[in-house]
Structures are given as C-alpha cells and as structure tokens.
XYZ file of C-alpha atoms in Angstrom:
307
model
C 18.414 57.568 27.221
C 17.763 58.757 23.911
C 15.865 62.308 23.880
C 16.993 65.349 22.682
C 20.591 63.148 21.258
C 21.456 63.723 17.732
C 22.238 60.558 15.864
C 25.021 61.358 13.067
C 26.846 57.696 13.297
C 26.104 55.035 15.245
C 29.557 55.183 16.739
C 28.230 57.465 19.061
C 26.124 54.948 20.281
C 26.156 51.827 23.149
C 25.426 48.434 21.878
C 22.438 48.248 23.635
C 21.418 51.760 22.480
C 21.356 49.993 19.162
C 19.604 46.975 19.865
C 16.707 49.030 21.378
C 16.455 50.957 17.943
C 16.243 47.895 16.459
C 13.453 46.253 19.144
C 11.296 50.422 18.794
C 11.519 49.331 14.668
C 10.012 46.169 14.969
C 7.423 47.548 16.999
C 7.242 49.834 14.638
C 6.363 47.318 12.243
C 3.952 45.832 14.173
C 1.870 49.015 15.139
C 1.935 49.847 11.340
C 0.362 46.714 10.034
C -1.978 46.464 12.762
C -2.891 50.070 12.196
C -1.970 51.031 15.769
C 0.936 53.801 15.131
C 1.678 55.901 18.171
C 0.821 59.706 18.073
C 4.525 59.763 19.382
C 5.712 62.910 17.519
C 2.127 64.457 17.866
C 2.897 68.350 17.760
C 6.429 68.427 16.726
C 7.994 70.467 14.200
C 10.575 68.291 11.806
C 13.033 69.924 9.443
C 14.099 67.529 6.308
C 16.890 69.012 4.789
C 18.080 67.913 1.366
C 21.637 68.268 -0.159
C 21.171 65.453 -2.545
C 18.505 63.641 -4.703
C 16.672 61.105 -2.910
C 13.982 58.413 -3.308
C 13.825 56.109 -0.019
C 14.813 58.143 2.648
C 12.351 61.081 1.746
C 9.942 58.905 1.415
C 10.550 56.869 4.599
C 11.487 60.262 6.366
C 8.433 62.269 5.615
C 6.015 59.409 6.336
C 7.410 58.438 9.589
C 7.220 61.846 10.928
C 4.023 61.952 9.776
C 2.392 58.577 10.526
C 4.105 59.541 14.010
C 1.725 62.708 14.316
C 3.964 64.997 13.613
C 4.590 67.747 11.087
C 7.762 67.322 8.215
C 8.923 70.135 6.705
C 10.703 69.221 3.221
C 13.625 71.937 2.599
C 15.651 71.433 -0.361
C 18.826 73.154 -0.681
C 17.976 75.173 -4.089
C 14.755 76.406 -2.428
C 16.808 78.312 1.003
C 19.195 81.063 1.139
C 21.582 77.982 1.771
C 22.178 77.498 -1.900
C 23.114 81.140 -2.364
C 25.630 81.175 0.449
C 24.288 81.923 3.609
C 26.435 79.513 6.374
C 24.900 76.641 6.664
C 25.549 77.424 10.896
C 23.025 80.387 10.225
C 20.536 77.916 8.694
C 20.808 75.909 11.606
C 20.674 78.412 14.076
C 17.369 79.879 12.478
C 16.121 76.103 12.387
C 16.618 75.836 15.913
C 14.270 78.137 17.090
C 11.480 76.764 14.894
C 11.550 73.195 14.576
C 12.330 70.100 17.313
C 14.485 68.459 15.016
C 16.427 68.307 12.129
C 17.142 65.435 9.492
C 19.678 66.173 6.928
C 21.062 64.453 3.848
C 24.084 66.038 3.042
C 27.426 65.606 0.723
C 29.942 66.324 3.789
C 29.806 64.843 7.283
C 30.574 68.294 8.530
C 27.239 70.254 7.617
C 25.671 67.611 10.035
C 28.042 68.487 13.036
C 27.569 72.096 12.365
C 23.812 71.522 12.235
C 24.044 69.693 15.377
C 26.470 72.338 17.471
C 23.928 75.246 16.146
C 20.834 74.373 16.085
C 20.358 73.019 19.226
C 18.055 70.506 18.777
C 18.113 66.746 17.825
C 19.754 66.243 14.340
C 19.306 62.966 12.165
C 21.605 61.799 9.696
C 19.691 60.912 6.579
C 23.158 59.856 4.708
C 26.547 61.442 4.728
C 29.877 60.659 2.528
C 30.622 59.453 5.996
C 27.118 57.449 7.502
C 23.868 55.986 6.452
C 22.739 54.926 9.853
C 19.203 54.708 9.147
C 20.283 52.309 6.399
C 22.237 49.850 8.484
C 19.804 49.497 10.809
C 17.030 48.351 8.414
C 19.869 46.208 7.190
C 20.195 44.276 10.626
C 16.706 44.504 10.739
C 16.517 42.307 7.229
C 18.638 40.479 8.054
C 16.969 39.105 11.471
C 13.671 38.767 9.995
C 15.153 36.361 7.409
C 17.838 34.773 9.796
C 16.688 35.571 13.331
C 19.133 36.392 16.333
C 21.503 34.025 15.357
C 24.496 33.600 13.787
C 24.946 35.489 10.504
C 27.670 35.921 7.927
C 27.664 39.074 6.042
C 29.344 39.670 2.642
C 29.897 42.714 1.535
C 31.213 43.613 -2.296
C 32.430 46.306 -3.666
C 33.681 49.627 -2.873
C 35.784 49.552 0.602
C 34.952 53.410 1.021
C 31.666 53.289 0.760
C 29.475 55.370 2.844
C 26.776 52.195 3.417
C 29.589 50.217 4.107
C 31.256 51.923 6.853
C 27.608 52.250 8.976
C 27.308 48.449 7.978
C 30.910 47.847 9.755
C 29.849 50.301 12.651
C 27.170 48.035 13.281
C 28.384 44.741 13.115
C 31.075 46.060 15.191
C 28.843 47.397 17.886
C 26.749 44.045 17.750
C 29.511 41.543 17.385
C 28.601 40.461 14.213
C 30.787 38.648 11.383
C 31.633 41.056 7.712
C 33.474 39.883 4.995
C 34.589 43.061 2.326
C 35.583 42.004 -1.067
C 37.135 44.981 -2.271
C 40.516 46.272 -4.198
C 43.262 47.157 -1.898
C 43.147 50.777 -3.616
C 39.442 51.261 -2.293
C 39.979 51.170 1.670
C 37.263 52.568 4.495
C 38.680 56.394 6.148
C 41.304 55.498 8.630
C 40.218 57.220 11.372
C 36.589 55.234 11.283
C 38.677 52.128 10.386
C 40.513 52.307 13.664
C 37.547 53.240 16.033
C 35.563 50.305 14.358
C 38.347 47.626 14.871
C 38.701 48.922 18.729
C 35.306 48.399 18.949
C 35.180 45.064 17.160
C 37.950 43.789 19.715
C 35.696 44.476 22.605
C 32.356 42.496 21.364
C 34.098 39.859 19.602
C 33.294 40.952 16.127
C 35.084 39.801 13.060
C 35.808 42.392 9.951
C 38.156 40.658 7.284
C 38.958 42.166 4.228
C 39.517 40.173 0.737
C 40.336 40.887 -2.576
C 38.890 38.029 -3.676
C 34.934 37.929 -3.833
C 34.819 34.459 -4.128
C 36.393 33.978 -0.958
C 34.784 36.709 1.294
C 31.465 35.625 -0.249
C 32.086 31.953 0.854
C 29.945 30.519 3.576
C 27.965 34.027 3.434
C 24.307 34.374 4.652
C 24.009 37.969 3.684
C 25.548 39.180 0.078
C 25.247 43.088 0.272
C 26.317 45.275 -2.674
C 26.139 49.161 -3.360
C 26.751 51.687 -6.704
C 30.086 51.763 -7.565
C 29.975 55.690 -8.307
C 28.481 57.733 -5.251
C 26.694 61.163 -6.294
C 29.493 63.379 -6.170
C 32.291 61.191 -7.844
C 31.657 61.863 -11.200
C 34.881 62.838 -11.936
C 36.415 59.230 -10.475
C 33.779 57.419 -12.234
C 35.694 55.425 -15.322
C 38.854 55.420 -12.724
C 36.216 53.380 -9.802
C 34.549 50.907 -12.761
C 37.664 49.694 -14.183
C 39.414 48.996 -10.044
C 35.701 47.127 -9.272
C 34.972 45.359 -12.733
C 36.064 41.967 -10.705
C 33.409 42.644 -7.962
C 30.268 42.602 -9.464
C 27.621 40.423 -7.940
C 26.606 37.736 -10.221
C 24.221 34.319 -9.906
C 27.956 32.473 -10.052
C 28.946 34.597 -7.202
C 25.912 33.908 -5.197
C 26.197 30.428 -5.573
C 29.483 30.490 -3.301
C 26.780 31.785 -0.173
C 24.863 29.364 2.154
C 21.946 27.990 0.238
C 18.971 30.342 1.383
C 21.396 33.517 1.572
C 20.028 36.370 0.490
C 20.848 39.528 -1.947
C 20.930 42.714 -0.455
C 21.214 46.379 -2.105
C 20.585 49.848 -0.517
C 19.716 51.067 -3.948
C 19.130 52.604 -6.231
C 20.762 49.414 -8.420
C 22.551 49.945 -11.703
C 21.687 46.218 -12.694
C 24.753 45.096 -15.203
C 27.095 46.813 -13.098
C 27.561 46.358 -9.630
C 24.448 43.398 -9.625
C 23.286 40.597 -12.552
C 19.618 41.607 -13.229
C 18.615 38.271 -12.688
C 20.498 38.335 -8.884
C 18.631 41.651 -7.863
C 15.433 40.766 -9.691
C 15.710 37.311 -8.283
C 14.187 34.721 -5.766
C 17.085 35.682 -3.545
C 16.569 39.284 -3.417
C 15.748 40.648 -0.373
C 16.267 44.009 -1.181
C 12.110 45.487 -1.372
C 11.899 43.945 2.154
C 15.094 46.142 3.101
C 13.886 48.965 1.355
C 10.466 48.907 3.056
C 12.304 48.481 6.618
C 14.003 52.209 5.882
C 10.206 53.016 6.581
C 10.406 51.258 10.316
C 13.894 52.363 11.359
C 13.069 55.915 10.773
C 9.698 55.748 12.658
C 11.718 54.183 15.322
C 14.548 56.247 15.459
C 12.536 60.206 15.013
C 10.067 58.508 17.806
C 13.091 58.422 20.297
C 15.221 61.121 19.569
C 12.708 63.755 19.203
C-alpha cells in the first residue's frame, strides 16, 4: 500500500491511506514510551536534504530515522555542489543510487517533484511553499488525543496562503472534518489546490468556510490554529502581510469566542505579540509542545511505511 510511494501532499493520498498514518503514529507513540521502537528502517540509507533553516522537523526527521534503525544523512544545501549550481535533477539522480529515500525541505514545490521523478526512490516532503504534510498530521493527531474521534471544529487564523494551512485543509478535506479560515480576502489559498480540496471536501462531507471576521470563524471552535505571518522567503512582502493581518492576531479575547476547553495550536516557531498574545501561546490552553512533540511520531510513522 504504501512502500516505495513518495509522499509530497497528502492529496495524493486515500482517506484511509491517511487514517492508517495516523493509527502507525500512535503506535508510534506507544512503542516509544514503552521503549519498544521497531528496527523498521534497520539498514536503510536516508537522505535529509535542507533548503531552509529548521528546528522541529530536523530534529523529528533525524531521530525517527534513527530510533527506526536506520541511518540519516543530514545534507544542507551550502555544503553540496547544489548551492553552486549543479541541477538539483543531478543531485537526485546521484542520491538515488545511494540512499533508499529522500526527505527534503525545500523553498519550491518543484525541487520535490524533480527529486521524486529522478531519484527513484521514496521522497518525503519535509515542508514546501506548497505542503507541510508531516505537520498536519501531528495536527490531527493533537487534536484526537485532546478531543478523540469525534466531532471537532477547527479555526484557523491568519494567512489564507499559508503553506500549513493548505496541508491542514487537505486533511480535513480527506477526513471530512469541519475548518473555519479567518483571513483577508487579499490572502487566498493557490487556486488550483483550492479547487482539488473543495472536490474533495464535497465527496466526504467536509466543511471549509472562509471569514474575514475572526470572531466569527473562531466561534464555537475546538481547535484555534495560528501560523507566522511572514514565511522564510517573503521578506520583501513582510510590512505589506503585517499591516493586511494586524486584525487576525490570536488574543485571550479571541480565544474566549472557542468552546470552553478548546485549545491553542501553533506549528511554530511563534513570534508572540504578533500573530499570538504571549499569554495565549504560553498559556493553560496551549497545546502547541504536545503538537510539536507529535512531529516526532508522524515522521517515525510515515519514513517506517514509505521506506
């Protein structure tokens, strides 16, 4: 079902291909805290490559390999002949015949599909400026330890382009979930997601409304999700993105317009003040270190059937 696939969105993925990710990361879970982790990558070869700065999902990445029995190989961009212009489909090609997989963070969705097409071998999207896949589904995964299999409002706030935010609505599509965006009508998801996602979303019941007004998408919310307004890469666009999202920052008033026990949620890193009140993230209500920590399981789960 799963072996030798690349996952670059979970788009490309059944609904029940996604709910058994999400059972393998529990298990995950489990096997970790009872000290019982699987030797399921035991002499495999993993490529990490890195485009862009990151915190969590090296972390996460190189220690599920790992833990997994198997061998990560951290390749930052500045350190390979990628950074000085060799095609990044000679890279891949090279990688191919070395390693059994690849995982990639990259700034354009393309380098992953190239990756994919020539290297051959099982390719892992570690966060796009299209996907975060691994993301979303240690979202889901928050959100059902707090919530269970239930029914589940999600509020989302902030930027309707966001990267985080389109896997989020990729999910909840595919699982016939409920997602409320607060967002301004300037800052809209890529059409040509948009329009698979609402397809989907017709076929498994699953409702995606977009608001301008936070107070009313976060209404009746179980789930209040934020991200950085400013993406790595959108420097330029920065003053121009705070001034359309100064309305849509995620405050204690805010929260109080969510279900009594809802809970905060933030894919971090957090620039508190801006997107998020200090004393929301920092808060009783923050659930954000358990989601962080479950980047840890959904990678473990996801490099254990793929590769």
């Amino acid at each position: 079902m799963f072996k030798g696939r690349s996952l670059l969105c979970l788009l490309d993925f059944e609904s029940h291909e996604i709910e058994k990710m999400l059972e393998i990361s529990f298990m995950m879970k489990n096997y970790v805290y009872a000290n019982q982790v699987p030797n399921s990558l035991k002499g495999k070869r993993v490529a990490l490559l890195f485009e862009k700065p990151s915190t969590r999902t090296r972390v996460s990445s190189e220690l599920a390999i790992s833990m997994l029995g198997g061998t990560p190989i951290i390749l930052n961009k500045q350190d390979l002949q990628w950074a000085r212009g060799e095609p990044i489909e000679d890279t891949a090609r090279v990688l191919g015949r070395m390693v059994n997989g690849i995982g990639a963070r990259v700034l354009s969705h393309e380098t992953l599909i190239k990756l994919r097409d020539f290297s051959r071998v099982p390719v892992i999207n570690l966060l796009s400026d299209v996907s975060h896949p691994l993301q979303a589904l240690a979202d889901i995964m928050t959100i059902r330890e707090k919530f269970g299999n239930g029914y589940v409002r999600i509020a989302f706030v902030g930027d309707g382009s966001d990267n985080v935010l389109l896997s989020l609505m990729a999910i909840v599509a595919k699982l016939g979930l409920e997602l409320h965006v607060a967002s301004p009508k300037e800052l809209k998801p890529r059409e040509d997601y948009y329009k698979i996602i609402t397809e989907i979303a017709e076929r498994t019941g699953a409702v995606i409304e977009f608001y301008e007004d936070p107070y009313e998408a976060v209404r009746g919310s179980h789930v209040v999700y934020t991200d950085v307004w400013v993406s790595m890469g959108q420097e330029s666009i920065a003053e121009q993105k705070k001034k359309l999202l100064a309305n849509y920052r995620v405050t204690t008033d805010l929260m109080r317009y969510a279900v009594k026990d809802a809970i905060f949620m933030h894919c971090l890193p957090a620039n508190r003040g801006e997107e998020v009140d200090p004393e929301v993230i920092d808060g009783p209500k923050s659930a954000v270190w358990d989601q962080a920590e479950n980047r840890l399981y959904s990678a473990m789960a996801v490099f254990s059937l793929l590769i």
